[in-house]
mmCIF file of N, CA and C in Angstrom:
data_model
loop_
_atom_site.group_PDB
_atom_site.id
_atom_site.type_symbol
_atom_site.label_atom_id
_atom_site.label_comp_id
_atom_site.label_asym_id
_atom_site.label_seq_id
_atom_site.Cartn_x
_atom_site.Cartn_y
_atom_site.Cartn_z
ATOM 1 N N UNK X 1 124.749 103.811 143.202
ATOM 2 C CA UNK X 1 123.311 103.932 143.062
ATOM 3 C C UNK X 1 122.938 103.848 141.577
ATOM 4 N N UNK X 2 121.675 103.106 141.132
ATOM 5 C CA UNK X 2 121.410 102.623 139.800
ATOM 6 C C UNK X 2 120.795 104.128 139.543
ATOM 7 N N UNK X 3 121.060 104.821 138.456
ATOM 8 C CA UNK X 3 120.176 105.485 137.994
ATOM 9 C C UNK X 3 118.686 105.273 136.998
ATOM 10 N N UNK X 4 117.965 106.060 137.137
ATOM 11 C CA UNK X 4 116.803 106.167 136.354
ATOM 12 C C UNK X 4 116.393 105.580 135.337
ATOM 13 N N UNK X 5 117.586 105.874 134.201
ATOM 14 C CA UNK X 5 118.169 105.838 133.034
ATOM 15 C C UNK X 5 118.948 104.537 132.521
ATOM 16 N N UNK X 6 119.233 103.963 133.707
ATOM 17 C CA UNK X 6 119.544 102.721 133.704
ATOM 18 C C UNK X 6 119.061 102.053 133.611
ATOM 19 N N UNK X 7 117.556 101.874 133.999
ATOM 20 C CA UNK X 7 116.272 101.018 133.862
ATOM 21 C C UNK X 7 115.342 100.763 132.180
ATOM 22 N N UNK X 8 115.572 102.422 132.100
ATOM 23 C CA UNK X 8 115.348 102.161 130.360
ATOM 24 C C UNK X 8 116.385 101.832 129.646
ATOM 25 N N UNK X 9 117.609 101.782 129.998
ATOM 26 C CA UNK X 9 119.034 101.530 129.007
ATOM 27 C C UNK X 9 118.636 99.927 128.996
ATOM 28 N N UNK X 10 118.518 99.315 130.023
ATOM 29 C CA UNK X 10 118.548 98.066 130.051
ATOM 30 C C UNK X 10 117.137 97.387 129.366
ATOM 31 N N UNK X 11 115.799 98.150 129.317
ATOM 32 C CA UNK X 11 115.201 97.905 128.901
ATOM 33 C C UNK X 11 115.347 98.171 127.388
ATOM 34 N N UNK X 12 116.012 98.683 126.845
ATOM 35 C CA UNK X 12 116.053 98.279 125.280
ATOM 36 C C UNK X 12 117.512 97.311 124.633
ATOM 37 N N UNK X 13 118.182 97.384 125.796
ATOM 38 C CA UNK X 13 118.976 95.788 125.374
ATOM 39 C C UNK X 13 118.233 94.670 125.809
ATOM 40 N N UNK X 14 117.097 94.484 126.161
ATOM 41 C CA UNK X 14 116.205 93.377 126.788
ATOM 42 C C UNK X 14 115.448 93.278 125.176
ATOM 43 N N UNK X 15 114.780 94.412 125.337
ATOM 44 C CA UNK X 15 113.786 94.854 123.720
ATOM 45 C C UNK X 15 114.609 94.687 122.506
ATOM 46 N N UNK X 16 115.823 95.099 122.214
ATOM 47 C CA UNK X 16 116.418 94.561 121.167
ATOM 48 C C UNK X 16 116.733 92.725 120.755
ATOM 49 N N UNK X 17 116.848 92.437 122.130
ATOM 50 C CA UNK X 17 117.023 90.769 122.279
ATOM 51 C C UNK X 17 115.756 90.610 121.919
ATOM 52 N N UNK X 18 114.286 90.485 122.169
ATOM 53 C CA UNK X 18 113.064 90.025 121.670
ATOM 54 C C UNK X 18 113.029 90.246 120.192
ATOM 55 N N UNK X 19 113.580 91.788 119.608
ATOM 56 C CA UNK X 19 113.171 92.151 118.042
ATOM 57 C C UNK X 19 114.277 91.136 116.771
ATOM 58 N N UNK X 20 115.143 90.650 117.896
ATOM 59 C CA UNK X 20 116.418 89.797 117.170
ATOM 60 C C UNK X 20 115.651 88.836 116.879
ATOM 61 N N UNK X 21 114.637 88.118 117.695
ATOM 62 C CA UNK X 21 114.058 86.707 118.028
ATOM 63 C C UNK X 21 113.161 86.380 116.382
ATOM 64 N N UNK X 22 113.363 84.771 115.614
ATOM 65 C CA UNK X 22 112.832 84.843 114.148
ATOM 66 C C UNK X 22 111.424 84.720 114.652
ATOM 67 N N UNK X 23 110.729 85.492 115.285
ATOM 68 C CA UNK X 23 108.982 85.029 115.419
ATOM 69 C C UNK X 23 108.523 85.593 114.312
ATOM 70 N N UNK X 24 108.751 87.139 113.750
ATOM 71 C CA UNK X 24 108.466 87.733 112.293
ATOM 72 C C UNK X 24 109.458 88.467 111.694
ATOM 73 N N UNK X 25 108.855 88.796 110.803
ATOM 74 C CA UNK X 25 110.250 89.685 109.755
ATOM 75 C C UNK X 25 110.408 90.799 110.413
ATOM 76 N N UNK X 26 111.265 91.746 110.317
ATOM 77 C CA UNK X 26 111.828 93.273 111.151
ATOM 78 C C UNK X 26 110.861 93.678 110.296
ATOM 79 N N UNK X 27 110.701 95.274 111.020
ATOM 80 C CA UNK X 27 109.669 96.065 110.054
ATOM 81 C C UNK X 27 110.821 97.202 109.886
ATOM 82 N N UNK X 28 110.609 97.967 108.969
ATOM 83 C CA UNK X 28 111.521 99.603 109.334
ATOM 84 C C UNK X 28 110.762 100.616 109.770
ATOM 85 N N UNK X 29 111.409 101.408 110.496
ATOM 86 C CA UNK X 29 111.075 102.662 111.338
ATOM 87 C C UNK X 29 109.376 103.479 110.819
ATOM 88 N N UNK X 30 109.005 103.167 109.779
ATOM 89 C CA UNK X 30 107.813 103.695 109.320
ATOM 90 C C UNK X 30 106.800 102.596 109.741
ATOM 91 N N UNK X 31 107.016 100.974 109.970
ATOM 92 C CA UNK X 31 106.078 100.123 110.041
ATOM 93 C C UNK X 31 106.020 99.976 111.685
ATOM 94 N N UNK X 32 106.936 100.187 112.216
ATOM 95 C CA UNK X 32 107.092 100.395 113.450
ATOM 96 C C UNK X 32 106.233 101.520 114.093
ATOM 97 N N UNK X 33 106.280 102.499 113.317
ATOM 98 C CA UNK X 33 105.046 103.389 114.071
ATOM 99 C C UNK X 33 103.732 103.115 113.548
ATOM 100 N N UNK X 34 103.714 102.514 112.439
ATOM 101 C CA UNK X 34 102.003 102.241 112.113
ATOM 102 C C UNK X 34 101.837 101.479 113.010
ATOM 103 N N UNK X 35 102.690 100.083 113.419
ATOM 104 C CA UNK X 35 102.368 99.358 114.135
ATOM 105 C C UNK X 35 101.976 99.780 115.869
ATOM 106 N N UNK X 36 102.664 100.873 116.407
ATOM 107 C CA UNK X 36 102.423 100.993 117.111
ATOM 108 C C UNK X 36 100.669 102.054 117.869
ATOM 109 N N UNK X 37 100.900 102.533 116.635
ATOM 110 C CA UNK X 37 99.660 103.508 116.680
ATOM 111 C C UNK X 37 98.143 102.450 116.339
ATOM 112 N N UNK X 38 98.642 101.424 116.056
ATOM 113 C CA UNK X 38 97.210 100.890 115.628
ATOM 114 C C UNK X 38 97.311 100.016 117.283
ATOM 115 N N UNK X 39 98.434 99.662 117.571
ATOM 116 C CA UNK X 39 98.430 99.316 118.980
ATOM 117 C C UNK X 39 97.596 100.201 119.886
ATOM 118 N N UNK X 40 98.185 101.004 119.765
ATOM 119 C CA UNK X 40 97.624 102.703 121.074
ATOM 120 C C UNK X 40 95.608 102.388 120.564
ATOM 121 N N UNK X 41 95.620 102.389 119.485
ATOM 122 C CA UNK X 41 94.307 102.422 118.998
ATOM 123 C C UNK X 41 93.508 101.087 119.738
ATOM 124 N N UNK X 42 93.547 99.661 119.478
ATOM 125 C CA UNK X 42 93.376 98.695 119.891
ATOM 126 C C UNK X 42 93.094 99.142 121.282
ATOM 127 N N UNK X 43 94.143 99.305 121.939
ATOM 128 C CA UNK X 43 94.134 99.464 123.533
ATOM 129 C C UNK X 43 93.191 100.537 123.885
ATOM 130 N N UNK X 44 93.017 101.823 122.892
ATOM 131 C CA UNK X 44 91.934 102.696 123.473
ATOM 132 C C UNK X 44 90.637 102.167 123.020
ATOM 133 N N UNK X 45 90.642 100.937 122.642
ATOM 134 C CA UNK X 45 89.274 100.267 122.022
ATOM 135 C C UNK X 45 88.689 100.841 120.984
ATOM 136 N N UNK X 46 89.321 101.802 119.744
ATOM 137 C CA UNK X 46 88.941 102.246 119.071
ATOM 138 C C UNK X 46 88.815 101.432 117.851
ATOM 139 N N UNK X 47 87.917 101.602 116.875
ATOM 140 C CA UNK X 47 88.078 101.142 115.918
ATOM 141 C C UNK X 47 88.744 101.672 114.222
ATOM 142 N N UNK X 48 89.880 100.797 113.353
ATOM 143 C CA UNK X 48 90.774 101.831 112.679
ATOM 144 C C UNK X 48 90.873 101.644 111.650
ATOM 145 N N UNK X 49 90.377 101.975 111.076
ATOM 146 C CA UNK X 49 89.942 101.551 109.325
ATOM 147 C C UNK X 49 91.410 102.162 108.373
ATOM 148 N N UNK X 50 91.591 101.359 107.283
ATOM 149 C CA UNK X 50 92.868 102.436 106.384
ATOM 150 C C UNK X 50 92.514 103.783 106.262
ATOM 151 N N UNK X 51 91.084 104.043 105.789
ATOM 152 C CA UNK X 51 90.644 105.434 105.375
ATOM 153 C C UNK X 51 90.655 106.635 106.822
ATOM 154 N N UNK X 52 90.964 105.548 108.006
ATOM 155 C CA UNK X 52 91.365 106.926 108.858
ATOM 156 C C UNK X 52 92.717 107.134 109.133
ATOM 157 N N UNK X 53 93.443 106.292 108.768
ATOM 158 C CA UNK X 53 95.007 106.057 108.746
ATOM 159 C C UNK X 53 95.347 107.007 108.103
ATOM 160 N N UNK X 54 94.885 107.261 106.317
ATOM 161 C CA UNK X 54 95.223 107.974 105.442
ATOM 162 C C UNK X 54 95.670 110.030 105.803
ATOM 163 N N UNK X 55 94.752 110.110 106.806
ATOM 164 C CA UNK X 55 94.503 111.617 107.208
ATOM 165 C C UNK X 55 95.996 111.756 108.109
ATOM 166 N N UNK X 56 96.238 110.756 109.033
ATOM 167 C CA UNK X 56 97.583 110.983 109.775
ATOM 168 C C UNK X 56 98.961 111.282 108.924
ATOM 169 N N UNK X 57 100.021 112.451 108.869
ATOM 170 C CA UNK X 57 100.686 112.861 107.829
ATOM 171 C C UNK X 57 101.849 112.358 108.016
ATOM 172 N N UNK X 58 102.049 111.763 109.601
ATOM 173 C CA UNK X 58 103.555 111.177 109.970
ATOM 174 C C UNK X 58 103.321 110.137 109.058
ATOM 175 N N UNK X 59 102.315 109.179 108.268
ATOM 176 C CA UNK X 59 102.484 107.833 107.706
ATOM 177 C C UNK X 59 103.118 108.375 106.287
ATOM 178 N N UNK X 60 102.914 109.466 106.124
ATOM 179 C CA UNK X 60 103.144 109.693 104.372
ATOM 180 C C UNK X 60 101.954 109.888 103.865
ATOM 181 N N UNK X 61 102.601 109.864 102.121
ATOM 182 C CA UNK X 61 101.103 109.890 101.441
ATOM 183 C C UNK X 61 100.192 108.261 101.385
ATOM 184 N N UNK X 62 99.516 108.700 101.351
ATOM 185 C CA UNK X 62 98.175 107.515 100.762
ATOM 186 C C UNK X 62 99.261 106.028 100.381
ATOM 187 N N UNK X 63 99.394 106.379 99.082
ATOM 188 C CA UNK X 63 100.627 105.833 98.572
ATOM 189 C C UNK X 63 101.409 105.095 99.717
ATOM 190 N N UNK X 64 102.309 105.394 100.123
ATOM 191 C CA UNK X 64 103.411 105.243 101.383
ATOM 192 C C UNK X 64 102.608 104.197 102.014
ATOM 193 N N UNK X 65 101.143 104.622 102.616
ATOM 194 C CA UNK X 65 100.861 104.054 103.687
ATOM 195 C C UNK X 65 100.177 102.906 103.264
ATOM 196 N N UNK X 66 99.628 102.463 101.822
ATOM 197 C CA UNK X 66 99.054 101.411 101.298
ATOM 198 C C UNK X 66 100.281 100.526 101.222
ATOM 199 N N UNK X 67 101.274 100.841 101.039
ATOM 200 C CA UNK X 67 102.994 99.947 100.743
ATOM 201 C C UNK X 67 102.865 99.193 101.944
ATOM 202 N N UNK X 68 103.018 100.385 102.939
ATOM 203 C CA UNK X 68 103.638 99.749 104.245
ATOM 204 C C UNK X 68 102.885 98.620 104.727
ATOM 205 N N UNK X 69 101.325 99.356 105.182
ATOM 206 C CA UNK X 69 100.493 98.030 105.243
ATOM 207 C C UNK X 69 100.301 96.844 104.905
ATOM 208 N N UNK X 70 100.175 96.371 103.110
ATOM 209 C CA UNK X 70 101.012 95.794 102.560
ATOM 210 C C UNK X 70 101.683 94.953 103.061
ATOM 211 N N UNK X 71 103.028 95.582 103.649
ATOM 212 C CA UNK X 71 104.227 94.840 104.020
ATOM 213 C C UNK X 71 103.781 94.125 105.047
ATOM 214 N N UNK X 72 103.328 94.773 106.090
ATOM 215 C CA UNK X 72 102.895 94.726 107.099
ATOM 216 C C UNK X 72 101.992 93.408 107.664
ATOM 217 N N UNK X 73 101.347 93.071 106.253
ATOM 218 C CA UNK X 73 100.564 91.993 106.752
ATOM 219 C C UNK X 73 100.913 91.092 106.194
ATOM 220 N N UNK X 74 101.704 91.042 104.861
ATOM 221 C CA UNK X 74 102.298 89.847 104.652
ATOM 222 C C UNK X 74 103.414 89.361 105.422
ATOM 223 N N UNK X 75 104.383 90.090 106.437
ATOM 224 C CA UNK X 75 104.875 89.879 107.190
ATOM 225 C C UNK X 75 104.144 89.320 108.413
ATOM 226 N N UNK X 76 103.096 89.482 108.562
ATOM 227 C CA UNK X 76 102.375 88.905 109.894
ATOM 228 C C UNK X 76 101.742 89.912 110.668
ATOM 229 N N UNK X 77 102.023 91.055 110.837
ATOM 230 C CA UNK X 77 102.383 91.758 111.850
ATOM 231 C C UNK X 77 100.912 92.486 112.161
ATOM 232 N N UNK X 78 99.948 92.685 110.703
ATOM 233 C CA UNK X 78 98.574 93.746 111.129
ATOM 234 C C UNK X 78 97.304 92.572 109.816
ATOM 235 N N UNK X 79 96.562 92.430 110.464
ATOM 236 C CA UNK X 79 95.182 92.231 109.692
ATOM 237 C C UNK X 79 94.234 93.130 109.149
ATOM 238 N N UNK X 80 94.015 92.721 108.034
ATOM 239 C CA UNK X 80 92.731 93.947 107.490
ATOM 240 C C UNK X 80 91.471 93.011 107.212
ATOM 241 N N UNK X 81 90.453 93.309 108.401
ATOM 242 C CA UNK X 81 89.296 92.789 108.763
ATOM 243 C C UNK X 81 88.354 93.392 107.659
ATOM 244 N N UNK X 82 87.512 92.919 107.477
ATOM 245 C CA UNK X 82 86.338 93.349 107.115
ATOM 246 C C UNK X 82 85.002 94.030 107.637
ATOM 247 N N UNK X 83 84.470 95.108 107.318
ATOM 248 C CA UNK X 83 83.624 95.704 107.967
ATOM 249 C C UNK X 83 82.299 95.540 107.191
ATOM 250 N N UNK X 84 81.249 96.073 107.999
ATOM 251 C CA UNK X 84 80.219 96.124 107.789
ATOM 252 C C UNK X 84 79.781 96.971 106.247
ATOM 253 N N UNK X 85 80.990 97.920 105.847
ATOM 254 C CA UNK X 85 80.854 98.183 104.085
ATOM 255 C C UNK X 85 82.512 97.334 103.888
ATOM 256 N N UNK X 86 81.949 96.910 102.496
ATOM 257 C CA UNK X 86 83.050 95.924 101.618
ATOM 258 C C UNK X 86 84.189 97.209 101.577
ATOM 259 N N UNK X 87 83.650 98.358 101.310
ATOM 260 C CA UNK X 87 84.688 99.240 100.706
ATOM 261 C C UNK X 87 85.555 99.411 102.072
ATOM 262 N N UNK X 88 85.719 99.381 103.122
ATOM 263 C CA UNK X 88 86.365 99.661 104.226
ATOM 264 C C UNK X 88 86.940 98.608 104.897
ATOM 265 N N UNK X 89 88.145 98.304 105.078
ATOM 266 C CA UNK X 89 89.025 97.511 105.662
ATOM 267 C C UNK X 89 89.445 97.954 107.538
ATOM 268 N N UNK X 90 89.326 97.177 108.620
ATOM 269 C CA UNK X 90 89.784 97.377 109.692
ATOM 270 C C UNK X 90 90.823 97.079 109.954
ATOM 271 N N UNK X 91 92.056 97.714 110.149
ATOM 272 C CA UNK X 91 93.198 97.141 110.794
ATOM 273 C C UNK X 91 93.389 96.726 112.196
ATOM 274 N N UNK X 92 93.784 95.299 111.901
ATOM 275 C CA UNK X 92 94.514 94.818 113.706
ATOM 276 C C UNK X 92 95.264 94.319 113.576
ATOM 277 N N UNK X 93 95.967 94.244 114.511
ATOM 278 C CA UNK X 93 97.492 93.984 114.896
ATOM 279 C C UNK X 93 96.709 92.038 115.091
ATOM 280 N N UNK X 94 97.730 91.084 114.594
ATOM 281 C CA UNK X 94 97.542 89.848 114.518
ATOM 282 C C UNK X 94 97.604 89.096 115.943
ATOM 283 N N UNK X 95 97.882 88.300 116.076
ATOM 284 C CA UNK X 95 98.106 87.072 117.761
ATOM 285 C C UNK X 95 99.907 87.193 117.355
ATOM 286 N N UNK X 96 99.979 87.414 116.544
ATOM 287 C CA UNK X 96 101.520 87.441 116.633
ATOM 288 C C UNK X 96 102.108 88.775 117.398
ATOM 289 N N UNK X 97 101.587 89.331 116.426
ATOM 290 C CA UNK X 97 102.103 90.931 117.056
ATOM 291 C C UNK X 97 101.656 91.290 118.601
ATOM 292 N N UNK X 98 100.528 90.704 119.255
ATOM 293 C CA UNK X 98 100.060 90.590 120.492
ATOM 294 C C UNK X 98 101.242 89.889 121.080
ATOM 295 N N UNK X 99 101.735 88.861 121.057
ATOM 296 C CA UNK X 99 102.150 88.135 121.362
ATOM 297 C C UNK X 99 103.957 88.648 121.624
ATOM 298 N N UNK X 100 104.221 89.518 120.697
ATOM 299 C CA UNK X 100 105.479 90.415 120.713
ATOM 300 C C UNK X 100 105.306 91.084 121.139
ATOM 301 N N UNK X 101 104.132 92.357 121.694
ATOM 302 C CA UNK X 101 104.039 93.690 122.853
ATOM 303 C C UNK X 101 103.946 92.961 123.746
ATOM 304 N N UNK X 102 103.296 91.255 124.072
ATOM 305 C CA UNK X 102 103.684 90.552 125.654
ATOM 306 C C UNK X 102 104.894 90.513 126.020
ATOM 307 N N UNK X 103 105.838 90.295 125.052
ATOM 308 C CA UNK X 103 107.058 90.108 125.078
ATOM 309 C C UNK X 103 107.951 91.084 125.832
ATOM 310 N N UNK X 104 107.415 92.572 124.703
ATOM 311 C CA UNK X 104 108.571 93.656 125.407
ATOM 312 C C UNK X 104 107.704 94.214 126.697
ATOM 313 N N UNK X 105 106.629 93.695 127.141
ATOM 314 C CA UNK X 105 106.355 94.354 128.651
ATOM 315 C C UNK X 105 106.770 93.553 129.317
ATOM 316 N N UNK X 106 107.429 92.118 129.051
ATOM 317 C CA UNK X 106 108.188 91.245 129.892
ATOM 318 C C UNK X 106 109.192 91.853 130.075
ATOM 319 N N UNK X 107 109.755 92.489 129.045
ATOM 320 C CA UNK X 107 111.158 93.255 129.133
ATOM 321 C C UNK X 107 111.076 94.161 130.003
ATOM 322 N N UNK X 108 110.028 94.927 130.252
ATOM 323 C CA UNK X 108 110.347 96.411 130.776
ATOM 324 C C UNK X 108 110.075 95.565 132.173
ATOM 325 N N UNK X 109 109.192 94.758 132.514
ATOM 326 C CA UNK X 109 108.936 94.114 133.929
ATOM 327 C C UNK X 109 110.255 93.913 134.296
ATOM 328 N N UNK X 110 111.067 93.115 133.903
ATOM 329 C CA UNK X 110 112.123 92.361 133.747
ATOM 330 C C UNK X 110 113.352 93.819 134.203
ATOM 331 N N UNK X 111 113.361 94.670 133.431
ATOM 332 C CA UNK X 111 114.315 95.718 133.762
ATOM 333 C C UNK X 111 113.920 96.430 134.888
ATOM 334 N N UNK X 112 113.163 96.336 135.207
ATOM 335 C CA UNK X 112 112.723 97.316 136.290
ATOM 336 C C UNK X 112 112.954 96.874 137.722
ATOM 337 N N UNK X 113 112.816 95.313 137.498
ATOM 338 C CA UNK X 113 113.171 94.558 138.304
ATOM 339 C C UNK X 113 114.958 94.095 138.900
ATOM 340 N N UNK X 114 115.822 94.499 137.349
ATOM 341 C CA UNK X 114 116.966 94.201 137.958
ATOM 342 C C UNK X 114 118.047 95.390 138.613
ATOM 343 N N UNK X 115 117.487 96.332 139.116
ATOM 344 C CA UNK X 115 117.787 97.487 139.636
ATOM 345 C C UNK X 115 118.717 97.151 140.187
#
């Protein structure tokens, strides 16, 4: 009998095969959660400016989190839109990075399926 646990085991050797794939550069473990939280954000239809990023303490300081971003978009991975004041930047995740969370819910479809 397949266990539980087996379904997510397999789903991150599925997910590691997509993050191998050259569509963008790897991020490290800190860009990985910005990235994902501006995801969670997107999906709750919220809107996410840097200056509300800054208050969250898992990103680091100010500092830290201007780097990462940074990285982040010259890698492809998040856009900083423009808002209705010049002084405020919106972050979104690009058609690329969309295009890579299609990916790993193929994966988890995909694992769930080979029970």
């Amino acid at each position: 009998m397949t266990r539980p646990a087996d379904i997510y085991l397999r789903f991150l050797q599925l997910a590691n095969a997509v993050r191998g794939l050259p569509t963008l550069p790897a991020l490290d473990p800190l860009e990985q959660r910005i990235l994902e939280f501006v995801a969670r954000a997107g999906q709750a239809g919220q809107s996410l400016c840097v200056r509300d990023m800054i208050g969250h303490a898992e990103f680091g300081s100010p500092a830290t989190l201007h780097a990462r971003l940074k990285s982040m978009r010259e890698k492809g991975w998040i856009e900083l839109a423009d808002t209705e004041d010049a002084r405020r930047k919106q972050v979104e995740l690009t058609q690329a990075a969309l295009r890579h969370f299609d990916k790993l819910s193929e994966c988890l479809v995909k694992a769930t399926k080979n029970r």
